[in-house]
Amino acid sequence: MSPTTLTVVPDIEPAAASPAPLGDAAVAESATSAESAENERAPHPAGGAELEVPPNATAAYMDPRELVIAENVRTGFDVAEHPKQADSIREFGVGAPVLAEREPDGSVHVLDGQVRVLIAQAVGLTRVPVWITDAPTDVDAKQRRIDRTMTQINLNERRIPLTQADYTAGVALMLDLGASPTRVAKGLQQTKRAEVRKLAAVGRSATGRELADAGQYSLDQLAVIADYDNLGDTDAVEKLTTTSRYNFSYTAKAIAADRDETRRRLHASLPYAAYGFGILTDEPGPDDAYLPATELTRADGEPVTDDDVYADPARWLVWVDLEENAELVDTATGALVDPDTVDWDTQHNPDTEPGDGLRRADGLAWRDRWIPAYYLPADQLDTTGLQRPVPPAADPHEALAAAERAAAVRKEARLARRRVRELNKRGVAAAERREEFLSKYVQRSKPPVQAAHFVAEYLARNLAPGALQLVTKLLGIGWSTEELVKVIGAASTNRAWVLALGMVLANREVTLDKSLWRTRSETAARYLHLLADIAAPDDDFALVDVEQAAAGDIDFHDIPIDK
């Protein structure tokens, strides 16, 4: 494709309605051209033409305080509003040369780079790189101002910012070349050390870089996607990039749990692989080309045993399945413990002695167990001497139906096991996601509007009988939880908070009796002092002597009993 050359075409005005004499028209055109030429300068030549090298152009390092900030299209710049740029120049100096013009009197006026110069002055730099050309002397002041403004706008507007993809790729390159995360974080300044490795992971991933430029995901989310992409786990990448933003954390945790289980399963399979068995990475279904050993018999009709399987391991494949909390072990020795030999009443009661012949529950833990299942490729059945059992039945059709029913039962059992396993993993992921949400939520300074009613109803449904009786008595309603919940549901937000406080106070009140004066406790003191503090002047309430004694304000021995 050949380059396109742009040329300047003079603006031709249409003829006036009343034609003028040719001589007058020529004079008018000459005047118009002169006025236009006075305020228009030809642009730089386009295409491949070389630009004229300015005479006496020099590159120098100058003290920024010696540079003159001339008229600039950018006005109102405040260094204090750009701390990151100031930190960068303070740390690394000015890298891009300032463009400036030398006036006839020798002063150097900044054409481009005002911001760099002002920041350099503010942070105390003593030198900045400057590219200096002589100011034109054959152009009037008005035209110079036009040229200056045109240049400044073009230089600022045509700068292409670094994309997020390029930024992350650069971080990855620096780490790959041996730079430490600390050094990269310090050098980039706007990046925290903890984020450097995440940025590098994104930078190494083609998918991560593409998504970074799209701006749809946070850095943490991009790092998760990139980690799987860098591992070649396309299934995980697809799940993460197709889930909604609100479910991203949940999906990520579910995938992580699944991959963790896969790693543990493969680790548990290693001894079987070393023995010569093939290893299955997915549990075979009833329609797969694998026959479980439990469904095969020998030629004599006896079931296949482990000895039969281990006699020729190369013929068999193993699938190890996880049984959660299947074994009880001694955490100190790792030895298996029979649950029937443990006195479970001692589990949370250190003062309780175990029964005769039983051991304490301390120092014990439940552990998952991997259970092997052996499968034979169906196409090898004829070469092994094994066979599928034939159910006894007088009717061959009934025998076939019985076999199909048994297969359906096995299929349903397999599906049920898988459902429990998969949903349990999702349950763990959901719990972790809730904890993340709650950890952020409890940092807020204002409760949600639902808080008052939720807290009050929770307290109502968990009141001890004595406290429930007291609260309903104080409110003048029927003595039942449901009656109390109805009152809470009809209350305003502020009223619901009052009811919640009332139930907490009732819980404390029912622990006090007529002898409260002789039992001093911090709990009672806080409760009684709160009552005194929240009482309004028209409530006509203050702590009396026995309450003061219970609160620790006075000694009950000092209470006069003859009054």
Coordinates of C-alpha atoms in Angstrom, one line a residue:
M1 CA 0.0 0.0 0.0
S2 CA 1.6 3.3 -1.1
P3 CA 1.7 6.2 1.4
T4 CA -0.8 9.0 0.9
T5 CA 0.6 12.5 0.6
L6 CA -1.5 15.3 1.9
T7 CA -1.3 18.7 0.2
V8 CA -2.8 22.1 1.2
V9 CA -5.5 23.3 -1.2
P10 CA -6.3 27.0 -1.0
D11 CA -9.8 27.8 0.1
I12 CA -11.7 29.2 -3.0
E13 CA -14.5 31.5 -2.1
P14 CA -17.6 31.3 -4.4
A15 CA -18.3 34.2 -6.7
A16 CA -20.4 37.1 -5.3
A17 CA -23.9 37.6 -6.5
S18 CA -22.9 40.8 -8.2
P19 CA -19.8 40.2 -10.4
A20 CA -17.0 42.7 -9.8
P21 CA -14.7 44.0 -12.4
L22 CA -11.8 41.6 -13.1
G23 CA -9.2 44.1 -11.8
D24 CA -11.1 44.6 -8.5
A25 CA -11.4 40.9 -8.1
A26 CA -7.7 40.4 -8.5
V27 CA -7.0 43.1 -5.8
A28 CA -9.5 41.4 -3.4
E29 CA -8.0 38.0 -3.9
S30 CA -4.5 39.4 -3.3
A31 CA -5.6 41.0 -0.1
T32 CA -7.3 37.9 1.1
S33 CA -4.3 35.8 0.3
A34 CA -2.0 38.1 2.2
E35 CA -4.2 38.1 5.3
S36 CA -4.5 34.3 5.2
A37 CA -0.7 33.9 4.8
E38 CA -0.2 36.2 7.8
N39 CA -2.0 33.8 10.1
E40 CA -1.4 30.4 8.4
R41 CA 1.8 28.5 8.2
A42 CA 2.4 25.5 6.0
P43 CA 2.3 22.2 7.9
H44 CA 5.4 20.0 8.0
P45 CA 5.7 18.0 4.8
A46 CA 3.9 14.7 4.8
G47 CA 4.9 11.3 3.5
G48 CA 8.6 10.4 3.4
A49 CA 10.0 13.9 3.1
E50 CA 12.8 14.7 5.6
L51 CA 12.2 17.4 8.2
E52 CA 14.7 20.2 8.2
V53 CA 17.2 19.9 11.0
P54 CA 16.9 23.0 13.2
P55 CA 20.2 25.0 13.3
N56 CA 22.1 25.3 16.6
A57 CA 20.0 22.5 18.2
T58 CA 21.6 21.3 21.4
A59 CA 21.0 18.7 24.1
A60 CA 21.9 19.7 27.6
Y61 CA 21.3 19.1 31.3
M62 CA 20.0 22.3 33.0
D63 CA 18.9 23.3 36.5
P64 CA 15.1 23.3 36.3
R65 CA 15.1 26.6 38.2
E66 CA 16.9 28.2 35.2
L67 CA 14.1 27.3 32.8
V68 CA 11.4 29.7 32.1
I69 CA 7.8 28.4 32.1
A70 CA 6.3 30.3 29.2
E71 CA 2.7 30.4 28.1
N72 CA 1.3 26.9 28.2
V73 CA -2.0 25.3 27.2
R74 CA -2.1 23.4 30.5
T75 CA -3.0 25.8 33.2
G76 CA -3.7 25.4 36.9
F77 CA -1.3 22.5 37.5
D78 CA -0.8 21.7 41.2
V79 CA 2.2 19.5 42.0
A80 CA 0.6 18.4 45.3
E81 CA -2.3 16.8 43.4
H82 CA 0.1 14.4 41.7
P83 CA 2.1 12.6 44.4
K84 CA 2.9 9.5 42.4
Q85 CA 4.5 11.5 39.6
A86 CA 6.4 13.5 42.2
D87 CA 7.7 10.3 43.9
S88 CA 8.8 8.9 40.5
I89 CA 10.8 12.0 39.6
R90 CA 12.2 12.3 43.1
E91 CA 13.4 8.6 42.8
F92 CA 14.5 8.4 39.1
G93 CA 14.8 12.0 37.9
V94 CA 13.4 13.3 34.7
G95 CA 13.9 10.7 31.9
A96 CA 12.1 12.3 28.9
P97 CA 13.9 15.5 27.7
V98 CA 12.1 18.8 28.0
L99 CA 11.6 20.6 24.7
A100 CA 12.6 24.3 24.9
E101 CA 13.5 27.3 22.8
R102 CA 16.4 29.7 23.3
E103 CA 15.3 33.3 23.0
P104 CA 17.5 36.0 21.5
D105 CA 18.4 37.2 25.1
G106 CA 19.7 33.7 26.0
S107 CA 16.8 32.6 28.2
V108 CA 15.5 29.1 27.7
H109 CA 11.7 28.9 27.5
V110 CA 9.9 25.5 28.0
L111 CA 7.8 24.5 25.1
D112 CA 6.9 20.9 26.2
G113 CA 7.6 19.4 29.6
Q114 CA 6.1 22.1 31.9
V115 CA 4.8 19.4 34.4
R116 CA 8.2 17.7 34.6
V117 CA 10.0 20.9 35.2
L118 CA 7.6 22.1 37.9
I119 CA 7.8 18.7 39.7
A120 CA 11.6 18.7 39.4
Q121 CA 11.7 22.2 40.9
A122 CA 9.4 21.1 43.7
V123 CA 11.3 18.0 44.7
G124 CA 14.7 19.7 44.5
L125 CA 16.3 18.3 41.4
T126 CA 19.4 20.2 40.2
R127 CA 19.4 19.0 36.6
V128 CA 16.9 17.8 33.9
P129 CA 17.6 16.9 30.3
V130 CA 16.6 19.6 27.8
W131 CA 16.5 19.6 24.0
I132 CA 17.0 23.2 22.9
T133 CA 16.4 24.9 19.6
D134 CA 16.6 28.5 18.7
A135 CA 13.4 30.5 18.8
P136 CA 12.3 31.6 15.3
T137 CA 13.0 35.3 14.7
D138 CA 11.2 35.6 11.4
V139 CA 7.7 35.0 12.9
D140 CA 5.5 37.6 14.7
A141 CA 4.5 37.1 18.3
K142 CA 0.9 36.2 17.4
Q143 CA 1.9 33.4 15.0
R144 CA 4.5 32.1 17.6
R145 CA 1.7 31.8 20.2
I146 CA -0.5 29.9 17.7
D147 CA 2.4 27.5 16.8
R148 CA 3.2 27.0 20.5
T149 CA -0.4 26.1 21.4
M150 CA -0.7 23.8 18.4
T151 CA 2.5 22.0 19.3
Q152 CA 1.5 21.6 23.0
I153 CA -1.9 20.3 22.2
N154 CA -0.6 17.8 19.7
L155 CA 2.2 16.6 22.0
N156 CA -0.2 16.0 24.9
E157 CA -3.1 14.6 22.9
R158 CA -1.1 12.2 20.8
R159 CA 0.7 10.5 23.6
I160 CA -0.4 6.8 23.7
P161 CA -0.7 5.4 27.3
L162 CA 0.7 2.1 28.2
T163 CA -2.0 -0.6 28.1
Q164 CA -2.6 -2.9 31.1
A165 CA -1.5 -5.8 29.0
D166 CA 1.9 -4.2 28.2
Y167 CA 2.2 -3.1 31.9
T168 CA 1.7 -6.6 33.2
A169 CA 3.9 -8.1 30.6
G170 CA 6.7 -5.7 31.6
V171 CA 6.4 -6.7 35.2
A172 CA 6.6 -10.4 34.2
L173 CA 9.7 -9.7 32.1
M174 CA 11.5 -8.0 35.0
L175 CA 10.8 -10.9 37.3
D176 CA 11.9 -13.4 34.7
L177 CA 15.1 -11.5 34.3
G178 CA 15.8 -11.8 38.0
A179 CA 14.4 -8.7 39.6
S180 CA 12.9 -9.2 43.0
P181 CA 9.3 -8.3 43.7
T182 CA 10.5 -5.8 46.2
R183 CA 12.7 -4.1 43.6
V184 CA 10.0 -4.0 41.0
A185 CA 7.4 -2.6 43.5
K186 CA 9.8 0.1 44.6
G187 CA 10.7 0.9 41.0
L188 CA 7.1 1.1 39.8
Q189 CA 6.1 3.0 43.0
Q190 CA 2.3 2.7 42.2
T191 CA 2.4 -1.1 42.7
K192 CA 2.4 -2.8 46.1
R193 CA 4.9 -5.6 46.6
A194 CA 2.1 -8.1 47.2
E195 CA 0.6 -7.3 43.8
V196 CA 3.8 -7.8 41.8
R197 CA 3.6 -11.5 41.5
K198 CA -0.1 -11.2 40.6
L199 CA 0.8 -8.7 37.9
A200 CA 3.5 -11.0 36.6
A201 CA 1.1 -14.0 36.4
V202 CA -1.3 -11.9 34.4
G203 CA 1.6 -10.7 32.2
R204 CA 2.6 -14.3 31.4
S205 CA -0.9 -15.3 30.3
A206 CA -2.3 -14.3 26.9
T207 CA -5.8 -14.6 28.3
G208 CA -4.9 -12.6 31.4
R209 CA -3.4 -9.8 29.3
E210 CA -6.4 -9.6 27.0
L211 CA -8.8 -9.5 30.0
A212 CA -6.6 -6.9 31.7
D213 CA -7.2 -4.5 28.8
A214 CA -10.9 -5.2 28.9
G215 CA -11.1 -3.8 32.5
Q216 CA -13.8 -6.3 33.5
Y217 CA -11.9 -8.0 36.3
S218 CA -10.0 -7.0 39.4
L219 CA -6.3 -7.8 39.8
D220 CA -7.0 -10.6 42.2
Q221 CA -9.5 -12.1 39.8
L222 CA -7.1 -11.7 36.8
A223 CA -4.4 -13.4 38.8
V224 CA -6.6 -16.5 39.5
I225 CA -7.5 -16.7 35.8
A226 CA -3.9 -16.3 34.7
D227 CA -2.6 -18.9 37.1
Y228 CA -4.9 -21.5 35.5
D229 CA -4.2 -20.3 32.0
N230 CA -0.4 -20.6 32.6
L231 CA -1.0 -24.2 33.8
G232 CA -3.0 -25.0 30.6
D233 CA -6.2 -25.6 32.6
T234 CA -8.6 -24.4 29.9
D235 CA -11.6 -25.9 31.7
A236 CA -11.0 -23.7 34.8
V237 CA -10.4 -20.6 32.6
E238 CA -13.6 -21.2 30.7
K239 CA -15.6 -21.6 34.0
L240 CA -14.1 -18.4 35.5
T241 CA -14.5 -16.3 32.4
T242 CA -18.2 -17.3 31.9
T243 CA -19.4 -17.0 35.5
S244 CA -21.0 -13.8 36.7
R245 CA -19.0 -11.2 38.7
Y246 CA -20.9 -12.0 41.8
N247 CA -20.1 -15.7 41.6
F248 CA -16.5 -15.4 40.7
S249 CA -15.1 -16.0 44.2
Y250 CA -17.4 -19.0 44.7
T251 CA -16.5 -20.5 41.4
A252 CA -12.8 -20.0 42.0
K253 CA -13.0 -21.7 45.4
A254 CA -15.0 -24.6 44.0
I255 CA -12.4 -25.1 41.2
A256 CA -9.6 -24.9 43.7
A257 CA -11.2 -27.5 45.9
D258 CA -11.7 -29.8 42.9
R259 CA -8.1 -29.4 41.8
D260 CA -6.9 -30.0 45.4
E261 CA -8.9 -33.2 45.5
T262 CA -7.5 -34.3 42.2
R263 CA -4.0 -33.8 43.4
R264 CA -4.7 -35.7 46.6
R265 CA -6.3 -38.5 44.6
L266 CA -3.3 -38.8 42.3
H267 CA -1.0 -38.8 45.3
A268 CA -3.0 -41.6 46.9
S269 CA -2.9 -43.5 43.6
L270 CA 1.0 -43.5 43.5
P271 CA 1.4 -46.8 45.5
Y272 CA -1.0 -48.6 43.1
A273 CA 0.8 -47.2 40.1
A274 CA 4.1 -48.4 41.5
Y275 CA 2.7 -51.9 42.0
G276 CA 1.8 -52.0 38.3
F277 CA -1.9 -51.0 38.2
G278 CA -3.2 -48.5 35.7
I279 CA -4.7 -45.3 37.2
L280 CA -8.1 -43.9 36.4
T281 CA -8.5 -40.2 36.7
D282 CA -12.3 -40.3 36.5
E283 CA -14.7 -42.8 38.1
P284 CA -16.1 -45.2 35.4
G285 CA -19.8 -45.2 34.9
P286 CA -21.9 -48.2 34.2
D287 CA -21.9 -47.4 30.5
D288 CA -18.1 -47.1 30.3
A289 CA -15.9 -49.9 28.9
Y290 CA -14.7 -51.0 32.4
L291 CA -16.0 -53.8 34.5
P292 CA -15.7 -53.5 38.3
A293 CA -14.1 -56.4 40.0
T294 CA -17.0 -56.7 42.4
E295 CA -19.2 -57.6 39.5
L296 CA -17.0 -60.4 38.2
T297 CA -16.6 -64.0 39.2
R298 CA -14.0 -66.7 38.6
A299 CA -14.6 -69.7 36.4
D300 CA -15.7 -71.6 39.5
G301 CA -18.4 -69.0 40.2
E302 CA -16.6 -67.6 43.2
P303 CA -16.3 -63.8 43.5
V304 CA -13.0 -62.2 42.4
T305 CA -10.8 -61.5 45.4
D306 CA -8.0 -59.0 46.0
D307 CA -5.5 -61.9 45.6
D308 CA -6.9 -62.5 42.1
V309 CA -6.5 -58.8 41.2
Y310 CA -3.0 -58.5 42.6
A311 CA -1.8 -61.6 40.9
D312 CA -1.9 -59.7 37.6
P313 CA -2.0 -56.0 38.3
A314 CA -1.1 -54.9 34.7
R315 CA -4.6 -56.1 33.6
W316 CA -6.4 -53.9 36.1
L317 CA -7.0 -50.2 36.6
V318 CA -7.6 -48.5 40.0
W319 CA -9.9 -45.7 40.9
V320 CA -9.4 -44.4 44.5
D321 CA -12.5 -42.8 46.0
L322 CA -12.5 -40.5 49.0
E323 CA -14.4 -41.4 52.2
E324 CA -14.5 -38.4 54.5
N325 CA -13.8 -38.8 58.2
A326 CA -13.5 -42.6 57.8
E327 CA -10.7 -43.3 60.2
L328 CA -10.0 -42.2 63.8
V329 CA -6.3 -41.7 64.5
D330 CA -4.1 -40.8 67.4
T331 CA -2.6 -37.4 66.5
A332 CA 0.5 -38.1 68.4
T333 CA 1.4 -41.6 67.0
G334 CA -0.8 -41.8 63.8
A335 CA -2.1 -45.1 65.0
L336 CA -5.7 -46.1 64.1
V337 CA -8.2 -46.0 67.0
D338 CA -11.4 -48.0 67.3
P339 CA -14.2 -45.5 68.0
D340 CA -15.8 -48.0 70.3
T341 CA -12.8 -47.8 72.7
V342 CA -13.3 -44.1 73.2
D343 CA -15.4 -42.5 76.0
W344 CA -16.8 -39.6 74.0
D345 CA -18.2 -37.9 77.2
T346 CA -14.6 -36.7 77.9
Q347 CA -14.3 -34.9 74.6
H348 CA -15.0 -31.4 75.9
N349 CA -14.9 -32.2 79.6
P350 CA -11.3 -32.3 80.8
D351 CA -12.4 -33.1 84.4
T352 CA -14.4 -36.2 83.4
E353 CA -12.7 -39.5 83.8
P354 CA -13.2 -42.2 81.1
G355 CA -15.2 -45.3 81.8
D356 CA -13.6 -48.6 82.5
G357 CA -11.5 -49.9 79.6
L358 CA -12.1 -46.8 77.6
R359 CA -9.7 -44.0 76.6
R360 CA -10.1 -40.3 76.6
A361 CA -11.2 -38.4 73.5
D362 CA -8.3 -36.0 73.7
G363 CA -5.7 -36.2 71.0
L364 CA -7.9 -37.9 68.5
A365 CA -8.9 -36.8 65.0
W366 CA -10.9 -38.1 62.2
R367 CA -9.1 -38.6 58.9
D368 CA -10.2 -39.1 55.3
R369 CA -9.5 -42.5 53.7
W370 CA -8.9 -43.3 50.1
I371 CA -10.6 -46.6 49.1
P372 CA -9.5 -48.4 45.9
A373 CA -11.9 -49.9 43.4
Y374 CA -10.5 -52.2 40.7
Y375 CA -11.7 -52.3 37.1
L376 CA -11.0 -54.6 34.2
P377 CA -11.3 -53.3 30.6
A378 CA -14.3 -55.0 29.1
D379 CA -12.5 -56.0 25.9
Q380 CA -10.1 -58.1 28.0
L381 CA -12.7 -60.1 29.8
D382 CA -12.4 -63.1 27.5
T383 CA -8.7 -63.4 28.0
T384 CA -8.8 -63.5 31.8
G385 CA -10.9 -66.5 32.5
L386 CA -13.3 -64.3 34.5
Q387 CA -17.0 -63.9 33.8
R388 CA -20.0 -61.8 34.6
P389 CA -22.3 -63.6 37.1
V390 CA -25.6 -64.9 35.7
P391 CA -28.5 -64.3 38.1
P392 CA -30.4 -67.4 38.8
A393 CA -33.8 -67.2 37.0
A394 CA -36.1 -69.6 35.2
D395 CA -37.0 -67.0 32.6
P396 CA -34.0 -65.6 30.6
H397 CA -35.9 -62.3 30.1
E398 CA -36.3 -62.0 33.9
A399 CA -32.6 -62.6 34.3
L400 CA -31.9 -59.9 31.9
A401 CA -34.3 -57.5 33.6
A402 CA -32.7 -58.3 37.0
A403 CA -29.3 -57.5 35.6
E404 CA -30.5 -54.2 34.2
R405 CA -32.1 -53.3 37.6
A406 CA -28.9 -54.1 39.4
A407 CA -27.0 -51.9 36.9
A408 CA -29.4 -49.1 37.5
V409 CA -29.0 -49.4 41.3
R410 CA -25.2 -49.3 40.9
K411 CA -25.5 -46.2 38.6
E412 CA -27.8 -44.4 41.1
A413 CA -25.4 -45.3 43.9
R414 CA -22.5 -43.9 42.0
L415 CA -24.4 -40.8 41.1
A416 CA -25.4 -40.3 44.8
R417 CA -21.7 -40.7 45.9
R418 CA -20.6 -38.2 43.3
R419 CA -23.4 -35.7 44.3
V420 CA -22.4 -35.8 47.9
R421 CA -18.7 -35.3 47.0
E422 CA -19.3 -32.4 44.6
L423 CA -21.9 -30.6 46.6
N424 CA -19.7 -30.9 49.8
K425 CA -16.9 -29.2 47.9
R426 CA -19.3 -26.5 46.8
G427 CA -20.5 -26.1 50.4
V428 CA -17.0 -25.5 51.6
A429 CA -16.4 -23.0 48.8
A430 CA -19.7 -21.2 49.7
A431 CA -18.7 -21.1 53.4
E432 CA -15.3 -19.5 52.5
R433 CA -17.0 -17.0 50.3
R434 CA -19.4 -16.1 53.1
E435 CA -16.6 -15.6 55.5
E436 CA -14.8 -13.3 53.0
F437 CA -18.0 -11.3 52.6
L438 CA -18.6 -11.0 56.4
S439 CA -15.0 -10.0 57.1
K440 CA -15.5 -7.1 54.7
Y441 CA -18.9 -6.3 56.0
V442 CA -18.0 -6.0 59.6
Q443 CA -15.6 -3.2 58.8
R444 CA -18.5 -0.9 58.0
S445 CA -19.5 1.8 60.3
K446 CA -23.3 1.7 59.8
P447 CA -25.6 -1.3 60.1
P448 CA -28.1 -2.2 57.3
V449 CA -31.8 -1.3 57.8
Q450 CA -32.6 -5.0 58.3
A451 CA -30.2 -5.4 61.3
A452 CA -32.6 -4.3 64.0
H453 CA -35.4 -6.7 63.2
F454 CA -32.9 -9.6 62.4
V455 CA -31.1 -9.2 65.7
A456 CA -34.3 -8.8 67.7
E457 CA -35.9 -11.8 66.2
Y458 CA -32.8 -13.9 66.7
L459 CA -32.7 -12.9 70.3
A460 CA -36.4 -13.7 70.7
R461 CA -36.1 -17.2 69.3
N462 CA -33.1 -17.9 71.6
L463 CA -34.4 -16.5 74.9
A464 CA -34.2 -18.7 77.9
P465 CA -37.7 -19.5 79.4
G466 CA -37.2 -17.1 82.3
A467 CA -36.1 -14.2 80.1
L468 CA -39.0 -14.9 77.7
Q469 CA -41.5 -14.8 80.5
L470 CA -40.0 -11.5 81.8
V471 CA -40.0 -9.8 78.4
T472 CA -43.5 -10.8 77.5
K473 CA -44.7 -9.7 80.9
L474 CA -43.0 -6.3 80.5
L475 CA -44.5 -5.9 77.1
G476 CA -47.9 -7.0 78.2
I477 CA -48.3 -9.7 75.6
G478 CA -48.9 -13.5 75.6
W479 CA -46.1 -15.6 76.9
S480 CA -44.9 -17.1 73.7
T481 CA -42.1 -16.6 71.2
E482 CA -44.4 -16.2 68.3
E483 CA -46.3 -13.4 70.1
L484 CA -42.9 -11.6 70.7
V485 CA -41.9 -12.1 67.1
K486 CA -45.1 -10.5 65.9
V487 CA -44.4 -7.4 68.0
I488 CA -40.9 -7.2 66.6
G489 CA -42.2 -7.5 63.0
A490 CA -44.6 -4.6 63.5
A491 CA -42.0 -2.4 65.1
S492 CA -40.0 0.5 63.5
T493 CA -36.3 0.2 63.2
N494 CA -35.6 2.2 66.3
R495 CA -38.3 0.4 68.2
A496 CA -36.8 -3.0 67.1
W497 CA -33.4 -1.9 68.5
V498 CA -35.1 -1.0 71.8
L499 CA -36.8 -4.5 71.9
A500 CA -33.4 -6.1 71.2
L501 CA -31.8 -4.3 74.0
G502 CA -34.7 -5.1 76.2
M503 CA -34.3 -8.8 75.6
V504 CA -30.5 -8.6 76.4
L505 CA -31.3 -6.8 79.6
A506 CA -34.0 -9.3 80.5
N507 CA -31.4 -12.1 80.1
R508 CA -29.3 -10.3 82.7
E509 CA -32.2 -9.4 85.0
V510 CA -33.3 -13.0 85.5
T511 CA -29.8 -13.9 86.8
L512 CA -30.3 -11.6 89.8
D513 CA -32.3 -12.4 92.8
K514 CA -33.0 -10.9 96.2
S515 CA -29.5 -11.7 97.5
L516 CA -27.8 -9.8 94.7
W517 CA -26.2 -7.5 97.3
R518 CA -24.0 -10.3 98.6
T519 CA -22.7 -11.6 95.2
R520 CA -20.6 -8.9 93.5
S521 CA -19.7 -9.6 89.8
E522 CA -18.5 -7.6 86.8
T523 CA -21.4 -8.8 84.8
A524 CA -24.0 -7.6 87.3
A525 CA -22.0 -4.3 87.8
R526 CA -22.1 -3.5 84.0
Y527 CA -25.8 -4.3 83.8
L528 CA -26.8 -2.2 86.8
H529 CA -24.6 0.7 85.8
L530 CA -26.1 0.7 82.3
L531 CA -29.6 0.9 83.8
A532 CA -28.5 4.0 85.8
D533 CA -26.9 5.5 82.7
I534 CA -29.9 5.1 80.4
A535 CA -32.5 6.3 82.8
A536 CA -33.9 9.7 81.9
P537 CA -34.6 12.4 84.5
D538 CA -38.4 11.7 84.3
D539 CA -37.9 7.9 84.8
D540 CA -37.3 8.5 88.5
F541 CA -34.8 5.7 88.6
A542 CA -31.4 5.4 90.4
L543 CA -29.5 2.5 92.0
V544 CA -30.5 1.9 95.6
D545 CA -28.1 0.6 98.3
V546 CA -28.4 -3.1 97.6
E547 CA -27.9 -2.5 93.9
Q548 CA -24.9 -0.3 94.6
A549 CA -23.5 -3.1 96.7
A550 CA -24.1 -5.6 93.9
A551 CA -22.4 -3.2 91.5
G552 CA -19.4 -2.8 93.7
D553 CA -20.0 0.8 94.4
I554 CA -20.3 0.3 98.2
D555 CA -19.7 -2.5 100.7
F556 CA -22.9 -4.2 101.9
H557 CA -21.5 -4.1 105.4
D558 CA -21.8 -0.3 105.3
I559 CA -25.5 -0.4 104.5
P560 CA -27.5 0.8 107.6
I561 CA -30.0 -1.9 108.5
D562 CA -31.8 0.1 111.3
K563 CA -33.4 2.5 108.8

